[in-house]
Short mmCIF file of C-alpha atoms and ligand atoms in Angstrom, two decimals:
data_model
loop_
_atom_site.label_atom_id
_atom_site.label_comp_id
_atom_site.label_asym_id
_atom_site.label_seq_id
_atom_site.Cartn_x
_atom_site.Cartn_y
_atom_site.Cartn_z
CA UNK N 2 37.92 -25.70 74.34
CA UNK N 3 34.40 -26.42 75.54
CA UNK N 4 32.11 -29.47 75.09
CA UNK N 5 28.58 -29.90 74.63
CA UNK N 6 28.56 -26.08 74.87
CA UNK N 7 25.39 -24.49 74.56
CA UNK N 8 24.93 -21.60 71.92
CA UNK N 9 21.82 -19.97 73.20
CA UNK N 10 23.65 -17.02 73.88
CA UNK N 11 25.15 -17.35 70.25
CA UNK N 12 22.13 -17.31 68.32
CA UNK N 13 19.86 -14.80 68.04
CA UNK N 14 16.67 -16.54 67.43
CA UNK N 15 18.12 -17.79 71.26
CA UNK N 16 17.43 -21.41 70.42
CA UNK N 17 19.12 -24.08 72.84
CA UNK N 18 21.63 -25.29 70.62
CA UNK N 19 24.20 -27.35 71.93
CA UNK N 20 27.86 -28.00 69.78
CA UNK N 21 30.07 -30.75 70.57
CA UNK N 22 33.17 -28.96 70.63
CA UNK N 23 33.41 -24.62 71.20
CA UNK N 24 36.45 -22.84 70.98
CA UNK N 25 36.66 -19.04 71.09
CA UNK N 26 39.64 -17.33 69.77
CA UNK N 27 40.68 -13.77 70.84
CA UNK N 28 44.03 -13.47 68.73
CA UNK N 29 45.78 -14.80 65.83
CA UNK N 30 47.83 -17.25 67.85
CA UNK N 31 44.63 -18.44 69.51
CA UNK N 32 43.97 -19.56 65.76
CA UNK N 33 47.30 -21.33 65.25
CA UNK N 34 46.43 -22.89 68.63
CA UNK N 35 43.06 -24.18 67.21
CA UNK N 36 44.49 -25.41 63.81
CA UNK N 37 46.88 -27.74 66.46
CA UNK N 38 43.97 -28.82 67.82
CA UNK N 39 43.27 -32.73 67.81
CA UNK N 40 38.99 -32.42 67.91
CA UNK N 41 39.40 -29.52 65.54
CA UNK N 42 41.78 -31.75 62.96
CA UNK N 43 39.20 -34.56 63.52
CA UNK N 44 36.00 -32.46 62.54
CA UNK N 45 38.29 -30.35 59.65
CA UNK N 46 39.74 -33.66 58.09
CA UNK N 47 36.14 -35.08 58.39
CA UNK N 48 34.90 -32.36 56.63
CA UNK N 49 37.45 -31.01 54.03
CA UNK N 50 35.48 -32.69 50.84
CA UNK N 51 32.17 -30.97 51.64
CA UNK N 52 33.08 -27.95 53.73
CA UNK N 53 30.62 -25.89 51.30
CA UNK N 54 27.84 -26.69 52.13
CA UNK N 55 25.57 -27.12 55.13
CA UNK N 56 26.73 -30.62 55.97
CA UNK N 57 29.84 -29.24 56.87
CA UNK N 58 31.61 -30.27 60.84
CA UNK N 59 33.05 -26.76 61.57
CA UNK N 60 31.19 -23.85 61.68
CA UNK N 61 32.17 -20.05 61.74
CA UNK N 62 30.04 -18.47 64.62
CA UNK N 63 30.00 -15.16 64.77
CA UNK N 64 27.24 -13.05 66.34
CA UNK N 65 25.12 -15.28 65.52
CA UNK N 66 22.14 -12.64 64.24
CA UNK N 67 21.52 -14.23 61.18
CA UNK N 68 21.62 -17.95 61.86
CA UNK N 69 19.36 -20.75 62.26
CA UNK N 70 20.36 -24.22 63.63
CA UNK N 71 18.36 -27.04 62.19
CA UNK N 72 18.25 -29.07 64.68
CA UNK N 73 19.41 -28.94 68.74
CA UNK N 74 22.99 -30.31 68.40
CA UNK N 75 25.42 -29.69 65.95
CA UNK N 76 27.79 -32.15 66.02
CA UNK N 77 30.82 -30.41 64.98
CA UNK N 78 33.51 -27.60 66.06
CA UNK N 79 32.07 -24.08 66.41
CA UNK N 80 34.79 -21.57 66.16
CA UNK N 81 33.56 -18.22 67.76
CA UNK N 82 35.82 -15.76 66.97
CA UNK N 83 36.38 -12.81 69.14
CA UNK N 84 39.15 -10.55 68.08
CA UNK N 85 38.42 -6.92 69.84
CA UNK N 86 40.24 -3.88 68.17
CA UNK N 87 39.38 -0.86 66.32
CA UNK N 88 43.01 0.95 64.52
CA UNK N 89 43.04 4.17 62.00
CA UNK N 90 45.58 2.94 59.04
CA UNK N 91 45.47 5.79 57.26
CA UNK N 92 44.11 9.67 56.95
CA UNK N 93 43.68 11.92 53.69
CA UNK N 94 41.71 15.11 53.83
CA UNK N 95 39.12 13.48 52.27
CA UNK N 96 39.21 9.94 53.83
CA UNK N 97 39.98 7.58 56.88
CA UNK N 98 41.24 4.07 56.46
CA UNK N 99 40.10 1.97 59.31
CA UNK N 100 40.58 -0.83 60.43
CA UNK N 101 37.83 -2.76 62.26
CA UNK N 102 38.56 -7.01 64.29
CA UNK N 103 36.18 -9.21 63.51
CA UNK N 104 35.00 -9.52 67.27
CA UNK N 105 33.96 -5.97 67.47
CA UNK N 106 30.43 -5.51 68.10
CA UNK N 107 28.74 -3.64 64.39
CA UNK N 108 26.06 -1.16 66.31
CA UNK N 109 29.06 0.22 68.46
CA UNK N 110 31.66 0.59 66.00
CA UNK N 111 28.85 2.32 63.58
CA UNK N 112 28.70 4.64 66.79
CA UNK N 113 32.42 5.23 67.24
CA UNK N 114 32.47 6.30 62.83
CA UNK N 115 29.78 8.34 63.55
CA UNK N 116 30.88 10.17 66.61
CA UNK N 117 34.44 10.78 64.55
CA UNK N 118 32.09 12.09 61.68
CA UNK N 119 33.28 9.73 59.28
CA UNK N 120 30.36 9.21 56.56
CA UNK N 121 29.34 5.73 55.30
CA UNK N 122 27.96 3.45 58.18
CA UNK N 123 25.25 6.10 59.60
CA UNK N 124 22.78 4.14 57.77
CA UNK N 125 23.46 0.79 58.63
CA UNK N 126 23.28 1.83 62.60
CA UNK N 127 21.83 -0.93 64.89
CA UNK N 128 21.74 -3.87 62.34
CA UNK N 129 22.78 -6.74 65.59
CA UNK N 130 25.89 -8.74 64.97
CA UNK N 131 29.19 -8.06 65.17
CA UNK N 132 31.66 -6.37 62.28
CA UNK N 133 33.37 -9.64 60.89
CA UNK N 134 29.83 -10.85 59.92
CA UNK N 135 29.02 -7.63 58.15
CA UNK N 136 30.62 -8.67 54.35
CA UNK N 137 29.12 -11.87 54.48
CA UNK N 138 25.98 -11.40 53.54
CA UNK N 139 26.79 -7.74 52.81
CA UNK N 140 24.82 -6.09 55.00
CA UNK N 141 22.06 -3.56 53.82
CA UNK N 142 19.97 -0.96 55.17
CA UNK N 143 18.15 1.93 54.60
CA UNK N 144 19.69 2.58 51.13
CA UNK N 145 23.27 1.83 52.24
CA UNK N 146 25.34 -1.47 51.79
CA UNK N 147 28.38 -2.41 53.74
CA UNK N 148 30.32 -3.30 50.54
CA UNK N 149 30.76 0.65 49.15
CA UNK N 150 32.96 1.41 52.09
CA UNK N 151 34.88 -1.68 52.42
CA UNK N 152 38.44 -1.69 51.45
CA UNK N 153 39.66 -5.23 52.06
CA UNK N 154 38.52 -7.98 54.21
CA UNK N 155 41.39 -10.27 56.16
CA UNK N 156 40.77 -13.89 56.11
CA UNK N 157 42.24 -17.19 57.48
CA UNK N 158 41.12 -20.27 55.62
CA UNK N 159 40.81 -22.43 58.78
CA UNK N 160 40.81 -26.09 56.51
CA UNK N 161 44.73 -25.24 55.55
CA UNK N 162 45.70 -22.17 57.63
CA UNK N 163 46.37 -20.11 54.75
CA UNK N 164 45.94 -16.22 54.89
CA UNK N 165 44.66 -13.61 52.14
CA UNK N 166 43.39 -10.41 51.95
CA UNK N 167 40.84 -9.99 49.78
CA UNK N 168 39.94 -6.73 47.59
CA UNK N 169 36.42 -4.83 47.61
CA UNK N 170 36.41 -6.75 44.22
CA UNK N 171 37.49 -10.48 45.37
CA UNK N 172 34.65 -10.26 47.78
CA UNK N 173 32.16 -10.63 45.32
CA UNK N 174 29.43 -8.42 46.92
CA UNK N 175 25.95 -8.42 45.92
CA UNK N 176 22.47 -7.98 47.32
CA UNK N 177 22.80 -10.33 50.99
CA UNK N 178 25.35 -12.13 49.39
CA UNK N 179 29.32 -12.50 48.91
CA UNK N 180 31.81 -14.89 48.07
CA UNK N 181 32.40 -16.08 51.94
CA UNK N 182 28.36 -17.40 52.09
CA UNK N 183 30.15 -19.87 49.79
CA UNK N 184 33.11 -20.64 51.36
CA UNK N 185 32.41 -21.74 54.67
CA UNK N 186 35.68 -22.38 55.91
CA UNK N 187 37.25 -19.03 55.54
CA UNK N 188 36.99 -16.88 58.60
CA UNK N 189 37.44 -13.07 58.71
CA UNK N 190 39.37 -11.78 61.04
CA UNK N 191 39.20 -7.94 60.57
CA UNK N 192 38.09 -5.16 58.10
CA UNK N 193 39.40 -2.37 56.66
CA UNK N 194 37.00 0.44 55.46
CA UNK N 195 37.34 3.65 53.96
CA UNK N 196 35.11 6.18 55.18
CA UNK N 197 34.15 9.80 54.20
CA UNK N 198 35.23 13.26 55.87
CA UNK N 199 32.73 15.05 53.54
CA UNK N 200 30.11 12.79 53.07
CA UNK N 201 26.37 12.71 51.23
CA UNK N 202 23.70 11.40 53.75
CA UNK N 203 21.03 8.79 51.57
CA UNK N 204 17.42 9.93 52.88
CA UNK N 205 15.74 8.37 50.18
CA UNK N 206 15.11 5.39 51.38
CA UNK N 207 11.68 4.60 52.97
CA UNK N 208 10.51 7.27 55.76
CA UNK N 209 13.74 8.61 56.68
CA UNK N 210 12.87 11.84 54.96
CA UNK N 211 9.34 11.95 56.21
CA UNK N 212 10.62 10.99 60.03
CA UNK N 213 13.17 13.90 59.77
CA UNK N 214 10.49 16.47 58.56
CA UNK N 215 8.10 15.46 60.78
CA UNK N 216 10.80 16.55 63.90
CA UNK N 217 11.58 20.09 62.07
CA UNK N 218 15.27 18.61 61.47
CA UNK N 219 15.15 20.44 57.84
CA UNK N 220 19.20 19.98 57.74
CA UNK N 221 19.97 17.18 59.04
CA UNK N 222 23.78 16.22 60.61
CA UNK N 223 25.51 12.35 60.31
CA UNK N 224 24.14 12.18 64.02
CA UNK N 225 20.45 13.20 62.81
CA UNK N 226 20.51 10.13 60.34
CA UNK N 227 21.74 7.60 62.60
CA UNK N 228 19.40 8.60 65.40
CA UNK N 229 16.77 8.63 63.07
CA UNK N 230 17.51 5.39 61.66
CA UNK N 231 17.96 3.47 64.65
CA UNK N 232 14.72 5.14 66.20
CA UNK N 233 12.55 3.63 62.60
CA UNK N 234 14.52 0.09 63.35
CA UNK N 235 13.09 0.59 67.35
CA UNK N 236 9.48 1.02 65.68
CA UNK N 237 9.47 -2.08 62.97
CA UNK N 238 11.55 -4.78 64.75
CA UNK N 239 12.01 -6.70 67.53
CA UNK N 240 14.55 -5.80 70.06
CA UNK N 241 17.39 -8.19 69.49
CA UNK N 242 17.73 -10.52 73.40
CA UNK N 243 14.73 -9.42 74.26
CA UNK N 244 12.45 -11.49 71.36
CA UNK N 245 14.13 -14.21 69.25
CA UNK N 246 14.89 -13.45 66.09
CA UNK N 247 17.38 -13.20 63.25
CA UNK N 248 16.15 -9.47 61.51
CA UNK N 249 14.45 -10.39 57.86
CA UNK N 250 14.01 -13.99 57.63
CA UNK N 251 13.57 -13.72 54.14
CA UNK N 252 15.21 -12.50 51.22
CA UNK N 253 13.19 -9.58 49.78
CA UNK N 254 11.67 -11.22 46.26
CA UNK N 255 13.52 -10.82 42.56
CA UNK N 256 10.61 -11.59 40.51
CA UNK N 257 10.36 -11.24 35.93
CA UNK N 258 8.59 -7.98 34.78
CA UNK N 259 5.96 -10.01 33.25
CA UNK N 260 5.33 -11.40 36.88
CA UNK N 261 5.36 -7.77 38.64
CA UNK N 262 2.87 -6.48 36.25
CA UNK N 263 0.80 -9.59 36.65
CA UNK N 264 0.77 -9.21 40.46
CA UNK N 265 0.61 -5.24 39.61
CA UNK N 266 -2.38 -5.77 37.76
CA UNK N 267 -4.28 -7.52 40.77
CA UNK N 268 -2.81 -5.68 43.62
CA UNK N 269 -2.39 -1.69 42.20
CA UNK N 270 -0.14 -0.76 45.78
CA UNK N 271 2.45 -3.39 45.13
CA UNK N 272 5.65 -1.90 46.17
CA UNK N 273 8.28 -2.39 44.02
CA UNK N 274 12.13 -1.22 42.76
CA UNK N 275 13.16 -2.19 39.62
CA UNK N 276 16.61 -4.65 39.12
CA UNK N 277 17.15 -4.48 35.44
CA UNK N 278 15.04 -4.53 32.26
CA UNK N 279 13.89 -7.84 32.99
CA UNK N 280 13.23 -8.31 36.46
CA UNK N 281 11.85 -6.37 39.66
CA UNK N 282 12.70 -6.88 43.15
CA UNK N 283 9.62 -6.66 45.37
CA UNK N 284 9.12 -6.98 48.92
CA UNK N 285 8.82 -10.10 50.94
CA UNK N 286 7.53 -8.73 54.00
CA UNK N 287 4.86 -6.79 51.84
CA UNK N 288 3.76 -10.74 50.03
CA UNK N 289 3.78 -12.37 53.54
CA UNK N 290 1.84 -9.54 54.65
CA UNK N 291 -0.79 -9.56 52.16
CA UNK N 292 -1.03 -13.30 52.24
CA UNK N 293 -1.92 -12.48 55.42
CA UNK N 294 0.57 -13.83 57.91
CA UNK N 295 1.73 -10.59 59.58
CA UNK N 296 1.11 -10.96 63.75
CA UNK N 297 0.19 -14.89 63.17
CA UNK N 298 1.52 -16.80 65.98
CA UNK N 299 1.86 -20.64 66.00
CA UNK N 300 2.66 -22.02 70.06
CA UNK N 301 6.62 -20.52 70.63
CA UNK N 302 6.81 -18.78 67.17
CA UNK N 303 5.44 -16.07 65.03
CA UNK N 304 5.51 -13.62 62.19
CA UNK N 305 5.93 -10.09 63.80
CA UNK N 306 3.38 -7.77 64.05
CA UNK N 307 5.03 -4.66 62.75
CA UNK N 308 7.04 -6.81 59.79
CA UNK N 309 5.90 -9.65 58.23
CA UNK N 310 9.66 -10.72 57.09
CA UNK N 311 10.39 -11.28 60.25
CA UNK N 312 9.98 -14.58 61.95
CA UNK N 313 10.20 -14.37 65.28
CA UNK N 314 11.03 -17.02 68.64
CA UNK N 315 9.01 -16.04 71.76
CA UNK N 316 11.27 -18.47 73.69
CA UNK N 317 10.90 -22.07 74.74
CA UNK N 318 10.43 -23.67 71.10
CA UNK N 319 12.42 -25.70 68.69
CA UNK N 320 14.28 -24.64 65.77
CA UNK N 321 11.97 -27.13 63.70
CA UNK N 322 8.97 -24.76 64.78
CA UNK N 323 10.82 -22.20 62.61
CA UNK N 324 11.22 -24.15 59.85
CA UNK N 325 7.48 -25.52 59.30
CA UNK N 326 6.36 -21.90 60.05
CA UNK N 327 8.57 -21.08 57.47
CA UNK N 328 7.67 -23.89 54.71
CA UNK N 329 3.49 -22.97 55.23
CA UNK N 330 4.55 -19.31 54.36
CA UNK N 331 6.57 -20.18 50.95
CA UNK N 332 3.61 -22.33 50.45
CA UNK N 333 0.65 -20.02 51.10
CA UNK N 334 2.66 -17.07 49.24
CA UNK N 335 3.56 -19.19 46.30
CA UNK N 336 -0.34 -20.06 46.32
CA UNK N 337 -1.47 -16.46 46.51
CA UNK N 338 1.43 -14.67 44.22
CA UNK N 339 3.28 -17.40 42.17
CA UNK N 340 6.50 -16.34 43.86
CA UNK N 341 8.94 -18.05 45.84
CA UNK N 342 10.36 -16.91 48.39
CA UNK N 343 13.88 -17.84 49.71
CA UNK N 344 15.17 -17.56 53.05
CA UNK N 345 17.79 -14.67 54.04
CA UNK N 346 18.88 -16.73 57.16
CA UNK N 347 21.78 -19.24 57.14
CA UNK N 348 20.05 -22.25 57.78
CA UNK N 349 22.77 -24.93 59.19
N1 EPU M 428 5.85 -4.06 53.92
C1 EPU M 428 4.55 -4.38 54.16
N2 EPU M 428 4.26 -5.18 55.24
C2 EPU M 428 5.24 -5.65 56.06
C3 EPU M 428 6.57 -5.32 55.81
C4 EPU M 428 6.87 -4.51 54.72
O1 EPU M 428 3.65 -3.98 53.42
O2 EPU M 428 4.89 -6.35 57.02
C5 EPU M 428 6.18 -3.14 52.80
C6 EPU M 428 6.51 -1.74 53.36
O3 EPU M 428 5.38 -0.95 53.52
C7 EPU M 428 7.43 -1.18 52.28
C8 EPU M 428 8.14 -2.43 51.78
O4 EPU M 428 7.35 -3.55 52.14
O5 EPU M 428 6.68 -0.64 51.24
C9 EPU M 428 9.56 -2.54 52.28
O6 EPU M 428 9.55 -2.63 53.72
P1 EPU M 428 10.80 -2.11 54.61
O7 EPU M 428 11.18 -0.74 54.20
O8 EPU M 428 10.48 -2.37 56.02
O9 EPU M 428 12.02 -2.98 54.16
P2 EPU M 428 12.18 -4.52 53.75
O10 EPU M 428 12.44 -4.57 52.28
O11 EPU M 428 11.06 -5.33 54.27
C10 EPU M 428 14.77 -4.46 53.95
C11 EPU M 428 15.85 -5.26 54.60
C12 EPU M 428 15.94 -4.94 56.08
C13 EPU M 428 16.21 -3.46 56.24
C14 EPU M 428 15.07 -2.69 55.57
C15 EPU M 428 15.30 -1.21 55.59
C16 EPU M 428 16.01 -7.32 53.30
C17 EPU M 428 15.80 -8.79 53.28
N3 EPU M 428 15.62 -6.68 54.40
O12 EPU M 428 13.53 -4.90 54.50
O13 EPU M 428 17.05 -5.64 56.61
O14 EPU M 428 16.30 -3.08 57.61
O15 EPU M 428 15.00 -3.09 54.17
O16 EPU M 428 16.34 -0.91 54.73
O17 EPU M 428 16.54 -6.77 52.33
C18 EPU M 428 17.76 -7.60 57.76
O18 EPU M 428 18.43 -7.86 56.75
O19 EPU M 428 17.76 -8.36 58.76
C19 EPU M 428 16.94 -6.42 57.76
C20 EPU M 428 16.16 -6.10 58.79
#
C-alpha cells in the first residue's frame, strides 16, 4: 500500500491528485489481502452509511478516463485494480464467449476481438480506459453500446467482501449509465461477452459511411470499420496523455418535444434523434458549440477546438479550473437554449 500517492498518471484529465492511501490489486487474493487491511477497514467502516454517493472514503479507480477529482487530495483509499487476462469460455458456430479482467486495457482487447473476427466491439475501438470500466457507464460509440454484447459482469462488493455475478439484465444498462454508477462500492473484476462469428457492421452512425466511400472501401471488412472509426476519433478528439481530458464531458442533452421544436424553430440545423414520443435527445457538443464556446480557452483549460463536449486540461491547472469552466457553460447554454446540461464525467 502507498501513501500520499499521486494519481496523475490515474486520471486522464492528468490532474495532480494526491490519495492518502493507494493499493493496487493484481489478483483475487490481492483483494482478500486489501479487505484485511487496517487503513482500508478504517476508510470502509468510515464510510459504509454513505458509500453512494460522492462523499464516500474509498474509491474504485480504474483507468481513470472518465473521472474528475474535485479537489487535489482525496482523503480516502483508492483501490486500482489491475487484474490482466483475456480467456475464451465458450465457442458455438455462431458465437464466442469471452472472458475479459478488469485490468485489461479496452482499445487493445477491442483489437485482439477484432483481429479474431469476432463482431461487436469494432465500433467502440479506441474509447481510453480499460475493460472493467466499460459497463459502468456503458460505454457508447458510433452506434454501438457495450451492453448488447455483454453476458455477465463479475463483481466483489469491497464494503462486505461478498461476490455476484450479475446478468446483462441486473446491470441495468442505459444510455452512460448502469446500476454500478450507483453503487460505488462494488468493483468489477472481469467480463464476459458474447461476440459474433457472422456479424452486421452499424455504418449509420455519423460519417462512417461517408469516410468509407470517400476511400473506395465499397465493402467494407470488421478491420475496415475499426480503422475507420479510430481514424474519425484521431480527427475530433484529443489524444488521450498527450492533452488532458476525460472524452465528452457532458452528457449529450434529453430535452421535451415541445422544447426541440422550440429550439427547432429558431435554429432549422439542430441535430437531433428522437427518444420516445415525448422527448428528443440532442447534442451537447452541438449547444456548447452554438453558444459559442467551441476552441475557448480560459489560462490551463479549454473547450476543444474540433468538439465542443469536450473539456479539455492543457496541463499545469487545478481541477477547480474545470469545474467553473464547466458551471459558465451550463450557465451560458441554459441562457441561450433553456436546457441544462449535465455532466458525463464522474465528478468525486
Ligand atoms: N456537433 C457540433 N459541434 C461540436 C460537436 C458536435 O455541431 O463541437 C454536432 C455534430 O456535427 C453532430 C452532433 O453534434 O451533428 C453529434 O456529434 P458527434 O457525432 O461528434 O457525437 P456526440 O454526440 O457529440 C457522442 C458520444 C461520444 C462518441 C460520439 C460518436 C456522448 C456523451 N458522447 O458524442 O462519446 O464518441 O457520440 O459516437 O454520448 C465519450 O463518451 O467520451 C465520447 C467521446
Amino acid at each position: 500500500m502507498e501513501k500520499n500517492f499521486s494519481l496523475r498518471e490515474l486520471n486522464t484529465f492528468g490532474f495532480d491528485v494526491k490519495a492518502r492511501f493507494f493499493q493496487e490489486v493484481k489478483s483475487l487474493e490481492d483483494i482478500s489481502d486489501l479487505l484485511q487491511n487496517p487503513d482500508f477497514i478504517s476508510c470502509r467502516d468510515a464510510t459504509v452509511s454513505r458509500i453512494n454517493d460522492n462523499t464516500s472514503r474509498i474509491l474504485i479507480l480504474s483507468g481513470g478516463s472518465n473521472i474528475l477529482f474535485s479537489s487535489e487530495f482525496f482523503d480516502g483509499f483508492v483501490v486500482h485494480p489491475n487484474i490482466k487476462g483475456i480467456e475464451t469460455l465458450e465457442e458455438t458456430g455462431e458465437t464466442v464467449k469471452i472472458r475479459c479482467y478488469s485490468g485489461e486495457v479496452w482499445k487493445d482487447f477491442v483489437d485482439y476481438t477484432v483481429s479474431r473476427n469476432l463482431y461487436g466491439l469494432e465500433n467502440l475501438a479506441d474509447i481510453p480506459g480499460k475493460t472493467g470500466a466499460a459497463p459502468v457507464q456503458n460505454i457508447g460509440a458510433y452506434g454501438a453500446e457495450v451492453k448488447d454484447t455483454i453476458y455477465q459482469v463479475h463483481t466483489i462488493d469491497l464494503t462486505n467482501g461478498q461476490t455476484k455475478v450479475f446478468s446483462n439484465e441486473e446491470c441495468q444498462f442505459s444510455y452512460r449509465n448502469s446500476i454500478f454508477k450507483k453503487h460505488k462500492s462494488i468493483m468489477i473484476y472481469a467480463v464476459d461477452f458474447v461476440l459474433k462469428k457472422h456479424g452486421e457492421l452499424k455504418l449509420d452512425y455519423g460519417n462512417i459511411r461517408n469516410y468509407l466511400v470517400n476511400n473506395n472501401i465499397t465493402n467494407p471488412t470488421l478491420q475496415d470499420v475499426a480503422t475507420t472509426v479510430k481514424t474519425i476519433r484521431a480527427e475530433k478528439l484529443p489524444e488521450v496523455g498527450v492533452v488532458g481530458s476525460v472524452g465528452s464531458f457532458f452528457q449529450n442533452a434529453i430535452v421535451t418535444t415541445d422544447k426541440y421544436l422550440e429550439i427547432k424553430e429558431l435554429y432549422p440545423d439542430v441535430p437531433s434523434y428522437p427518444v420516445d414520443i415525448n422527448s428528443v435527445k440532442i447534442p451537447s457538443g452541438w449547444l456548447i458549440d452554438r453558444a459559442g464556446w467551441k476552441g475557448h480557452r480560459e489560462n490551463h483549460v479549454g473547450v476543444w477546438d474540433k468538439q465542443a463536449l469536450v473539456l479539455v486540461h492543457y496541463g499545469g491547472g487545478k481541477p477547480q479550473e474545470i469545474l467553473d469552466l464547466m458551471k459558465e457553460i451550463q450557465d451560458s447554454v441554459k441562457d441561450k437554449f433553456g436546457v441544462w446540461i449535465k455532466p458525463e464525467v464522474n465528478i468525486i
